[in-house]
Amino acid sequence: PPANSSADLSLTVTATATEANGGDSASTVLTHTVIVVGDADAAVIPDTLAATGTEDAAAGGGFPSGSIALDLSEITLGADQDGSEKLSVVISDLPEGARLWMPEEAGQGLIYSGGGRWAVDGDHLADLRILPKGDFSGTFDLDLKVVVTEADGDKWSADRNYTVTVDPDPDAPALHIEAHGLEDQASGIPLDLSTAVGDTDGSESITAITVSGLPDGVVLNGALSGPDADGNYQIDPGDTSGLPLT
């Protein structure tokens, strides 16, 4: 049969018998179908499967915020290109809080198949994105099973890892200022600062606090340093209460 073809073959066989005396002959004709069973070929899979994105990236291009493209389009069918084979990718082992996304126009391109597994249709391997848990940064691996299915049911599959790296992007911290006191108060007016990181996964911390713009003649006491040439004071993030303004 032709290479990579699982199409059945039809052939005709004619058997003829001839008399030695006189040369009379008779024939029998039979038609037979040769059934060719499909054998799924191996898919072409890149040596490295990986994606990189930024923590809580802004939405754009119709994609949801925080999403990272999982381009699987470099996974392709192998030598058999006659249309008898179908490619799909099954994804599992998503980290807690993460979810997969595909645009609505992809239809049934992404289907949940149970047990924490998602099936991606081979026609939509370039449309897939993942949304990590909010404020997450770091690296995680997804489990991929690449499956090639012949029209008559034979399957080939291979397991691979897909590494996703989420680069950190610090959130703006919360800041509260309180300062009030009496005119000519000998101890000065206490300045109280309170801060909180926006990212609560433990990957961020307050590393610097700067106080600036004080009027001439006003001094901030208890600062780590200052004032500098621009009038800036640097505050210890661990010591932000009761700093006297005199």
PDB file of C-alpha atoms in Angstrom:
ATOM      1  CA  PRO A   1       0.000   0.000   0.000  1.00  0.00           C
ATOM      2  CA  PRO A   2       1.098   3.641  -0.363  1.00  0.00           C
ATOM      3  CA  ALA A   3       3.187   4.949   2.532  1.00  0.00           C
ATOM      4  CA  ASN A   4       1.151   6.235   5.507  1.00  0.00           C
ATOM      5  CA  SER A   5      -2.145   5.161   3.929  1.00  0.00           C
ATOM      6  CA  SER A   6      -4.677   3.127   5.875  1.00  0.00           C
ATOM      7  CA  ALA A   7      -7.205   3.062   3.034  1.00  0.00           C
ATOM      8  CA  ASP A   8      -8.545  -0.408   2.237  1.00  0.00           C
ATOM      9  CA  LEU A   9      -7.515  -1.956  -1.120  1.00  0.00           C
ATOM     10  CA  SER A  10      -9.873  -3.630  -3.591  1.00  0.00           C
ATOM     11  CA  LEU A  11      -8.455  -6.156  -6.072  1.00  0.00           C
ATOM     12  CA  THR A  12      -9.797  -8.578  -8.638  1.00  0.00           C
ATOM     13  CA  VAL A  13      -8.333 -12.097  -9.145  1.00  0.00           C
ATOM     14  CA  THR A  14      -9.063 -14.188 -12.227  1.00  0.00           C
ATOM     15  CA  ALA A  15      -8.202 -17.916 -12.371  1.00  0.00           C
ATOM     16  CA  THR A  16      -8.345 -19.629 -15.790  1.00  0.00           C
ATOM     17  CA  ALA A  17      -8.270 -23.364 -16.575  1.00  0.00           C
ATOM     18  CA  THR A  18      -7.507 -24.549 -20.149  1.00  0.00           C
ATOM     19  CA  GLU A  19      -8.068 -27.985 -21.697  1.00  0.00           C
ATOM     20  CA  ALA A  20      -4.918 -29.478 -23.194  1.00  0.00           C
ATOM     21  CA  ASN A  21      -7.010 -31.125 -25.937  1.00  0.00           C
ATOM     22  CA  GLY A  22      -8.844 -28.548 -27.907  1.00  0.00           C
ATOM     23  CA  GLY A  23      -7.885 -25.503 -25.907  1.00  0.00           C
ATOM     24  CA  ASP A  24     -11.271 -24.802 -24.249  1.00  0.00           C
ATOM     25  CA  SER A  25     -10.983 -22.702 -21.110  1.00  0.00           C
ATOM     26  CA  ALA A  26     -13.083 -21.526 -18.152  1.00  0.00           C
ATOM     27  CA  SER A  27     -12.435 -18.752 -15.665  1.00  0.00           C
ATOM     28  CA  THR A  28     -13.445 -17.803 -12.145  1.00  0.00           C
ATOM     29  CA  VAL A  29     -13.348 -14.149 -11.105  1.00  0.00           C
ATOM     30  CA  LEU A  30     -13.323 -12.992  -7.480  1.00  0.00           C
ATOM     31  CA  THR A  31     -13.111  -9.467  -6.016  1.00  0.00           C
ATOM     32  CA  HIS A  32     -11.414  -9.121  -2.642  1.00  0.00           C
ATOM     33  CA  THR A  33     -10.997  -6.235  -0.219  1.00  0.00           C
ATOM     34  CA  VAL A  34      -7.681  -5.979   1.614  1.00  0.00           C
ATOM     35  CA  ILE A  35      -8.277  -4.320   4.961  1.00  0.00           C
ATOM     36  CA  VAL A  36      -5.406  -2.021   5.974  1.00  0.00           C
ATOM     37  CA  VAL A  37      -5.359  -1.301   9.700  1.00  0.00           C
ATOM     38  CA  GLY A  38      -4.091   2.153  10.585  1.00  0.00           C
ATOM     39  CA  ASP A  39      -0.969   2.430  12.705  1.00  0.00           C
ATOM     40  CA  ALA A  40      -0.679   5.843  14.372  1.00  0.00           C
ATOM     41  CA  ASP A  41       2.652   7.558  13.689  1.00  0.00           C
ATOM     42  CA  ALA A  42       4.680   9.423  16.288  1.00  0.00           C
ATOM     43  CA  ALA A  43       4.051  13.156  16.582  1.00  0.00           C
ATOM     44  CA  VAL A  44       6.819  15.722  16.185  1.00  0.00           C
ATOM     45  CA  ILE A  45       7.537  17.269  19.592  1.00  0.00           C
ATOM     46  CA  PRO A  46      10.153  19.981  20.292  1.00  0.00           C
ATOM     47  CA  ASP A  47      12.917  19.073  22.720  1.00  0.00           C
ATOM     48  CA  THR A  48      11.972  22.027  24.937  1.00  0.00           C
ATOM     49  CA  LEU A  49       8.425  23.051  25.800  1.00  0.00           C
ATOM     50  CA  ALA A  50       8.305  26.261  27.840  1.00  0.00           C
ATOM     51  CA  ALA A  51       6.581  29.613  28.241  1.00  0.00           C
ATOM     52  CA  THR A  52       7.411  32.804  30.133  1.00  0.00           C
ATOM     53  CA  GLY A  53       5.152  35.629  31.279  1.00  0.00           C
ATOM     54  CA  THR A  54       4.855  38.393  33.850  1.00  0.00           C
ATOM     55  CA  GLU A  55       3.009  38.205  37.146  1.00  0.00           C
ATOM     56  CA  ASP A  56      -0.488  39.738  36.895  1.00  0.00           C
ATOM     57  CA  ALA A  57       0.216  41.186  33.441  1.00  0.00           C
ATOM     58  CA  ALA A  58      -2.379  43.637  32.132  1.00  0.00           C
ATOM     59  CA  ALA A  59      -5.083  42.382  29.795  1.00  0.00           C
ATOM     60  CA  GLY A  60      -4.643  43.017  26.085  1.00  0.00           C
ATOM     61  CA  GLY A  61      -5.400  41.654  22.645  1.00  0.00           C
ATOM     62  CA  GLY A  62      -8.609  40.097  23.914  1.00  0.00           C
ATOM     63  CA  PHE A  63      -6.731  38.035  26.492  1.00  0.00           C
ATOM     64  CA  PRO A  64      -7.567  38.105  30.219  1.00  0.00           C
ATOM     65  CA  SER A  65      -5.197  39.850  32.619  1.00  0.00           C
ATOM     66  CA  GLY A  66      -2.479  37.685  34.101  1.00  0.00           C
ATOM     67  CA  SER A  67      -2.662  35.117  31.295  1.00  0.00           C
ATOM     68  CA  ILE A  68       0.403  33.537  29.665  1.00  0.00           C
ATOM     69  CA  ALA A  69       0.395  31.992  26.181  1.00  0.00           C
ATOM     70  CA  LEU A  70       0.965  28.229  26.090  1.00  0.00           C
ATOM     71  CA  ASP A  71       1.790  27.893  22.408  1.00  0.00           C
ATOM     72  CA  LEU A  72       1.659  24.195  21.566  1.00  0.00           C
ATOM     73  CA  SER A  73       1.626  24.718  17.794  1.00  0.00           C
ATOM     74  CA  GLU A  74       5.153  23.321  17.396  1.00  0.00           C
ATOM     75  CA  ILE A  75       3.711  19.919  18.287  1.00  0.00           C
ATOM     76  CA  THR A  76       2.624  18.487  14.929  1.00  0.00           C
ATOM     77  CA  LEU A  77       1.618  15.271  13.238  1.00  0.00           C
ATOM     78  CA  GLY A  78       4.456  13.159  11.925  1.00  0.00           C
ATOM     79  CA  ALA A  79       4.859  11.607   8.486  1.00  0.00           C
ATOM     80  CA  ASP A  80       1.191  10.683   8.061  1.00  0.00           C
ATOM     81  CA  GLN A  81      -0.477  13.758   6.563  1.00  0.00           C
ATOM     82  CA  ASP A  82      -3.339  12.084   4.660  1.00  0.00           C
ATOM     83  CA  GLY A  83      -5.974  13.274   7.129  1.00  0.00           C
ATOM     84  CA  SER A  84      -6.538   9.913   8.771  1.00  0.00           C
ATOM     85  CA  GLU A  85      -4.802  10.930  12.008  1.00  0.00           C
ATOM     86  CA  LYS A  86      -5.943  13.401  14.649  1.00  0.00           C
ATOM     87  CA  LEU A  87      -3.634  15.212  17.069  1.00  0.00           C
ATOM     88  CA  SER A  88      -4.573  16.239  20.614  1.00  0.00           C
ATOM     89  CA  VAL A  89      -2.778  17.208  23.820  1.00  0.00           C
ATOM     90  CA  VAL A  90      -3.968  16.361  27.323  1.00  0.00           C
ATOM     91  CA  ILE A  91      -2.797  18.712  30.092  1.00  0.00           C
ATOM     92  CA  SER A  92      -2.799  17.898  33.798  1.00  0.00           C
ATOM     93  CA  ASP A  93      -1.114  18.802  37.097  1.00  0.00           C
ATOM     94  CA  LEU A  94      -2.184  22.444  37.065  1.00  0.00           C
ATOM     95  CA  PRO A  95      -0.954  24.267  40.191  1.00  0.00           C
ATOM     96  CA  GLU A  96      -3.492  25.310  42.796  1.00  0.00           C
ATOM     97  CA  GLY A  97      -5.529  28.302  41.694  1.00  0.00           C
ATOM     98  CA  ALA A  98      -4.384  28.155  38.053  1.00  0.00           C
ATOM     99  CA  ARG A  99      -6.783  27.693  35.152  1.00  0.00           C
ATOM    100  CA  LEU A 100      -6.617  27.254  31.397  1.00  0.00           C
ATOM    101  CA  TRP A 101      -8.266  29.659  28.959  1.00  0.00           C
ATOM    102  CA  MET A 102      -9.173  29.645  25.290  1.00  0.00           C
ATOM    103  CA  PRO A 103     -11.217  32.208  23.301  1.00  0.00           C
ATOM    104  CA  GLU A 104     -14.916  31.508  22.771  1.00  0.00           C
ATOM    105  CA  GLU A 105     -14.478  31.236  19.024  1.00  0.00           C
ATOM    106  CA  ALA A 106     -12.343  28.130  19.602  1.00  0.00           C
ATOM    107  CA  GLY A 107     -15.564  26.276  20.443  1.00  0.00           C
ATOM    108  CA  GLN A 108     -14.723  22.813  21.743  1.00  0.00           C
ATOM    109  CA  GLY A 109     -10.974  23.409  21.403  1.00  0.00           C
ATOM    110  CA  LEU A 110     -10.537  22.971  25.174  1.00  0.00           C
ATOM    111  CA  ILE A 111     -12.561  20.344  27.023  1.00  0.00           C
ATOM    112  CA  TYR A 112     -12.353  19.190  30.639  1.00  0.00           C
ATOM    113  CA  SER A 113     -12.103  15.398  30.584  1.00  0.00           C
ATOM    114  CA  GLY A 114     -12.189  14.827  34.348  1.00  0.00           C
ATOM    115  CA  GLY A 115      -9.586  13.918  36.920  1.00  0.00           C
ATOM    116  CA  GLY A 116      -7.808  17.259  36.580  1.00  0.00           C
ATOM    117  CA  ARG A 117      -7.145  16.668  32.855  1.00  0.00           C
ATOM    118  CA  TRP A 118      -7.885  19.055  29.990  1.00  0.00           C
ATOM    119  CA  ALA A 119      -7.955  17.970  26.341  1.00  0.00           C
ATOM    120  CA  VAL A 120      -6.752  20.464  23.721  1.00  0.00           C
ATOM    121  CA  ASP A 121      -7.840  19.887  20.132  1.00  0.00           C
ATOM    122  CA  GLY A 122      -4.992  19.754  17.621  1.00  0.00           C
ATOM    123  CA  ASP A 123      -6.559  22.548  15.549  1.00  0.00           C
ATOM    124  CA  HIS A 124      -6.323  24.983  18.479  1.00  0.00           C
ATOM    125  CA  LEU A 125      -2.870  24.348  19.913  1.00  0.00           C
ATOM    126  CA  ALA A 126      -1.895  27.994  19.307  1.00  0.00           C
ATOM    127  CA  ASP A 127      -4.939  29.407  21.147  1.00  0.00           C
ATOM    128  CA  LEU A 128      -4.274  28.149  24.665  1.00  0.00           C
ATOM    129  CA  ARG A 129      -3.348  30.363  27.629  1.00  0.00           C
ATOM    130  CA  ILE A 130      -2.889  29.731  31.354  1.00  0.00           C
ATOM    131  CA  LEU A 131      -3.863  32.040  34.202  1.00  0.00           C
ATOM    132  CA  PRO A 132      -1.702  31.378  37.284  1.00  0.00           C
ATOM    133  CA  LYS A 133      -3.059  32.214  40.703  1.00  0.00           C
ATOM    134  CA  GLY A 134      -3.041  35.957  41.341  1.00  0.00           C
ATOM    135  CA  ASP A 135       0.252  37.402  42.678  1.00  0.00           C
ATOM    136  CA  PHE A 136       2.102  34.174  41.853  1.00  0.00           C
ATOM    137  CA  SER A 137       5.674  34.357  40.600  1.00  0.00           C
ATOM    138  CA  GLY A 138       8.050  31.450  40.079  1.00  0.00           C
ATOM    139  CA  THR A 139       8.180  28.293  37.975  1.00  0.00           C
ATOM    140  CA  PHE A 140       5.957  25.250  37.653  1.00  0.00           C
ATOM    141  CA  ASP A 141       5.676  22.247  35.323  1.00  0.00           C
ATOM    142  CA  LEU A 142       2.573  21.003  33.552  1.00  0.00           C
ATOM    143  CA  ASP A 143       2.174  17.358  32.538  1.00  0.00           C
ATOM    144  CA  LEU A 144       1.444  16.891  28.823  1.00  0.00           C
ATOM    145  CA  LYS A 145       0.321  13.759  27.031  1.00  0.00           C
ATOM    146  CA  VAL A 146       0.571  14.123  23.257  1.00  0.00           C
ATOM    147  CA  VAL A 147      -1.875  11.756  21.527  1.00  0.00           C
ATOM    148  CA  VAL A 148      -2.165  10.781  17.850  1.00  0.00           C
ATOM    149  CA  THR A 149      -5.332   8.848  16.974  1.00  0.00           C
ATOM    150  CA  GLU A 150      -5.911   6.987  13.704  1.00  0.00           C
ATOM    151  CA  ALA A 151      -9.386   7.042  12.158  1.00  0.00           C
ATOM    152  CA  ASP A 152      -9.867   3.352  13.020  1.00  0.00           C
ATOM    153  CA  GLY A 153      -8.828   3.878  16.642  1.00  0.00           C
ATOM    154  CA  ASP A 154      -5.126   3.059  16.912  1.00  0.00           C
ATOM    155  CA  LYS A 155      -3.303   5.481  19.212  1.00  0.00           C
ATOM    156  CA  TRP A 156       0.234   6.699  19.799  1.00  0.00           C
ATOM    157  CA  SER A 157       1.108   8.816  22.836  1.00  0.00           C
ATOM    158  CA  ALA A 158       4.073  10.352  24.631  1.00  0.00           C
ATOM    159  CA  ASP A 159       4.429  12.183  27.946  1.00  0.00           C
ATOM    160  CA  ARG A 160       6.270  15.493  28.230  1.00  0.00           C
ATOM    161  CA  ASN A 161       6.728  18.359  30.713  1.00  0.00           C
ATOM    162  CA  TYR A 162       5.868  21.963  29.880  1.00  0.00           C
ATOM    163  CA  THR A 163       7.685  24.530  32.044  1.00  0.00           C
ATOM    164  CA  VAL A 164       5.985  27.845  32.812  1.00  0.00           C
ATOM    165  CA  THR A 165       8.005  30.713  34.302  1.00  0.00           C
ATOM    166  CA  VAL A 166       6.199  33.705  35.807  1.00  0.00           C
ATOM    167  CA  ASP A 167       8.479  36.713  36.265  1.00  0.00           C
ATOM    168  CA  PRO A 168       7.751  38.799  39.373  1.00  0.00           C
ATOM    169  CA  ASP A 169       6.213  42.271  39.111  1.00  0.00           C
ATOM    170  CA  PRO A 170       5.881  44.086  42.461  1.00  0.00           C
ATOM    171  CA  ASP A 171       2.503  45.534  43.412  1.00  0.00           C
ATOM    172  CA  ALA A 172       2.208  49.074  44.742  1.00  0.00           C
ATOM    173  CA  PRO A 173       2.130  48.939  48.561  1.00  0.00           C
ATOM    174  CA  ALA A 174      -0.547  50.485  50.748  1.00  0.00           C
ATOM    175  CA  LEU A 175       0.567  53.565  52.718  1.00  0.00           C
ATOM    176  CA  HIS A 176      -1.140  55.421  55.569  1.00  0.00           C
ATOM    177  CA  ILE A 177       0.162  58.602  57.211  1.00  0.00           C
ATOM    178  CA  GLU A 178      -0.935  60.092  60.511  1.00  0.00           C
ATOM    179  CA  ALA A 179       0.558  63.148  62.198  1.00  0.00           C
ATOM    180  CA  HIS A 180      -1.110  65.644  64.533  1.00  0.00           C
ATOM    181  CA  GLY A 181      -0.018  67.567  67.599  1.00  0.00           C
ATOM    182  CA  LEU A 182       0.050  70.892  69.407  1.00  0.00           C
ATOM    183  CA  GLU A 183       1.748  74.078  68.375  1.00  0.00           C
ATOM    184  CA  ASP A 184       5.150  74.480  70.063  1.00  0.00           C
ATOM    185  CA  GLN A 185       4.969  70.967  71.490  1.00  0.00           C
ATOM    186  CA  ALA A 186       8.397  70.374  73.048  1.00  0.00           C
ATOM    187  CA  SER A 187       8.626  66.723  71.990  1.00  0.00           C
ATOM    188  CA  GLY A 188       7.605  67.562  68.456  1.00  0.00           C
ATOM    189  CA  ILE A 189       4.688  66.195  66.477  1.00  0.00           C
ATOM    190  CA  PRO A 190       4.820  62.389  66.092  1.00  0.00           C
ATOM    191  CA  LEU A 191       4.743  61.086  62.532  1.00  0.00           C
ATOM    192  CA  ASP A 192       3.216  57.624  62.211  1.00  0.00           C
ATOM    193  CA  LEU A 193       3.552  55.691  58.972  1.00  0.00           C
ATOM    194  CA  SER A 194       1.987  52.307  58.215  1.00  0.00           C
ATOM    195  CA  THR A 195       2.614  50.240  55.105  1.00  0.00           C
ATOM    196  CA  ALA A 196       1.462  46.921  53.676  1.00  0.00           C
ATOM    197  CA  VAL A 197       2.543  45.016  50.600  1.00  0.00           C
ATOM    198  CA  GLY A 198      -0.073  44.428  47.922  1.00  0.00           C
ATOM    199  CA  ASP A 199       1.183  40.937  47.126  1.00  0.00           C
ATOM    200  CA  THR A 200       0.350  38.653  50.032  1.00  0.00           C
ATOM    201  CA  ASP A 201       2.127  35.478  48.867  1.00  0.00           C
ATOM    202  CA  GLY A 202       5.255  36.380  50.852  1.00  0.00           C
ATOM    203  CA  SER A 203       7.419  37.220  47.847  1.00  0.00           C
ATOM    204  CA  GLU A 204       7.381  40.996  48.423  1.00  0.00           C
ATOM    205  CA  SER A 205       8.469  43.257  51.283  1.00  0.00           C
ATOM    206  CA  ILE A 206       8.740  46.974  51.973  1.00  0.00           C
ATOM    207  CA  THR A 207      12.371  47.874  51.300  1.00  0.00           C
ATOM    208  CA  ALA A 208      12.409  51.678  51.324  1.00  0.00           C
ATOM    209  CA  ILE A 209      10.392  54.600  52.684  1.00  0.00           C
ATOM    210  CA  THR A 210      11.261  58.164  51.726  1.00  0.00           C
ATOM    211  CA  VAL A 211       9.832  61.317  53.289  1.00  0.00           C
ATOM    212  CA  SER A 212      10.248  64.517  51.308  1.00  0.00           C
ATOM    213  CA  GLY A 213       8.792  67.989  50.910  1.00  0.00           C
ATOM    214  CA  LEU A 214       9.071  69.134  54.545  1.00  0.00           C
ATOM    215  CA  PRO A 215       8.828  72.903  54.959  1.00  0.00           C
ATOM    216  CA  ASP A 216      11.994  74.896  55.712  1.00  0.00           C
ATOM    217  CA  GLY A 217      12.874  74.718  59.378  1.00  0.00           C
ATOM    218  CA  VAL A 218      11.081  71.384  59.993  1.00  0.00           C
ATOM    219  CA  VAL A 219      13.279  68.427  60.872  1.00  0.00           C
ATOM    220  CA  LEU A 220      12.315  64.731  60.880  1.00  0.00           C
ATOM    221  CA  ASN A 221      13.998  62.949  63.762  1.00  0.00           C
ATOM    222  CA  GLY A 222      14.614  59.202  64.001  1.00  0.00           C
ATOM    223  CA  ALA A 223      15.205  58.690  60.280  1.00  0.00           C
ATOM    224  CA  LEU A 224      17.887  56.350  58.986  1.00  0.00           C
ATOM    225  CA  SER A 225      19.419  59.224  57.084  1.00  0.00           C
ATOM    226  CA  GLY A 226      18.666  62.713  55.851  1.00  0.00           C
ATOM    227  CA  PRO A 227      18.022  65.250  54.898  1.00  0.00           C
ATOM    228  CA  ASP A 228      20.016  64.898  51.704  1.00  0.00           C
ATOM    229  CA  ALA A 229      20.644  67.700  49.240  1.00  0.00           C
ATOM    230  CA  ASP A 230      17.053  67.418  48.025  1.00  0.00           C
ATOM    231  CA  GLY A 231      15.545  67.354  51.505  1.00  0.00           C
ATOM    232  CA  ASN A 232      14.748  63.627  51.472  1.00  0.00           C
ATOM    233  CA  TYR A 233      14.751  61.456  54.591  1.00  0.00           C
ATOM    234  CA  GLN A 234      15.131  57.655  54.445  1.00  0.00           C
ATOM    235  CA  ILE A 235      13.016  55.776  56.983  1.00  0.00           C
ATOM    236  CA  ASP A 236      13.651  52.298  58.388  1.00  0.00           C
ATOM    237  CA  PRO A 237      10.638  50.208  57.179  1.00  0.00           C
ATOM    238  CA  GLY A 238      10.703  48.457  60.559  1.00  0.00           C
ATOM    239  CA  ASP A 239      10.610  51.707  62.577  1.00  0.00           C
ATOM    240  CA  THR A 240       7.829  53.943  61.305  1.00  0.00           C
ATOM    241  CA  SER A 241       5.934  54.974  64.446  1.00  0.00           C
ATOM    242  CA  GLY A 242       6.269  58.144  66.501  1.00  0.00           C
ATOM    243  CA  LEU A 243       9.022  59.835  64.460  1.00  0.00           C
ATOM    244  CA  PRO A 244       9.188  63.380  65.880  1.00  0.00           C
ATOM    245  CA  LEU A 245       8.751  66.345  63.590  1.00  0.00           C
ATOM    246  CA  THR A 246      10.435  69.332  65.225  1.00  0.00           C
TER     247      THR A 246
END
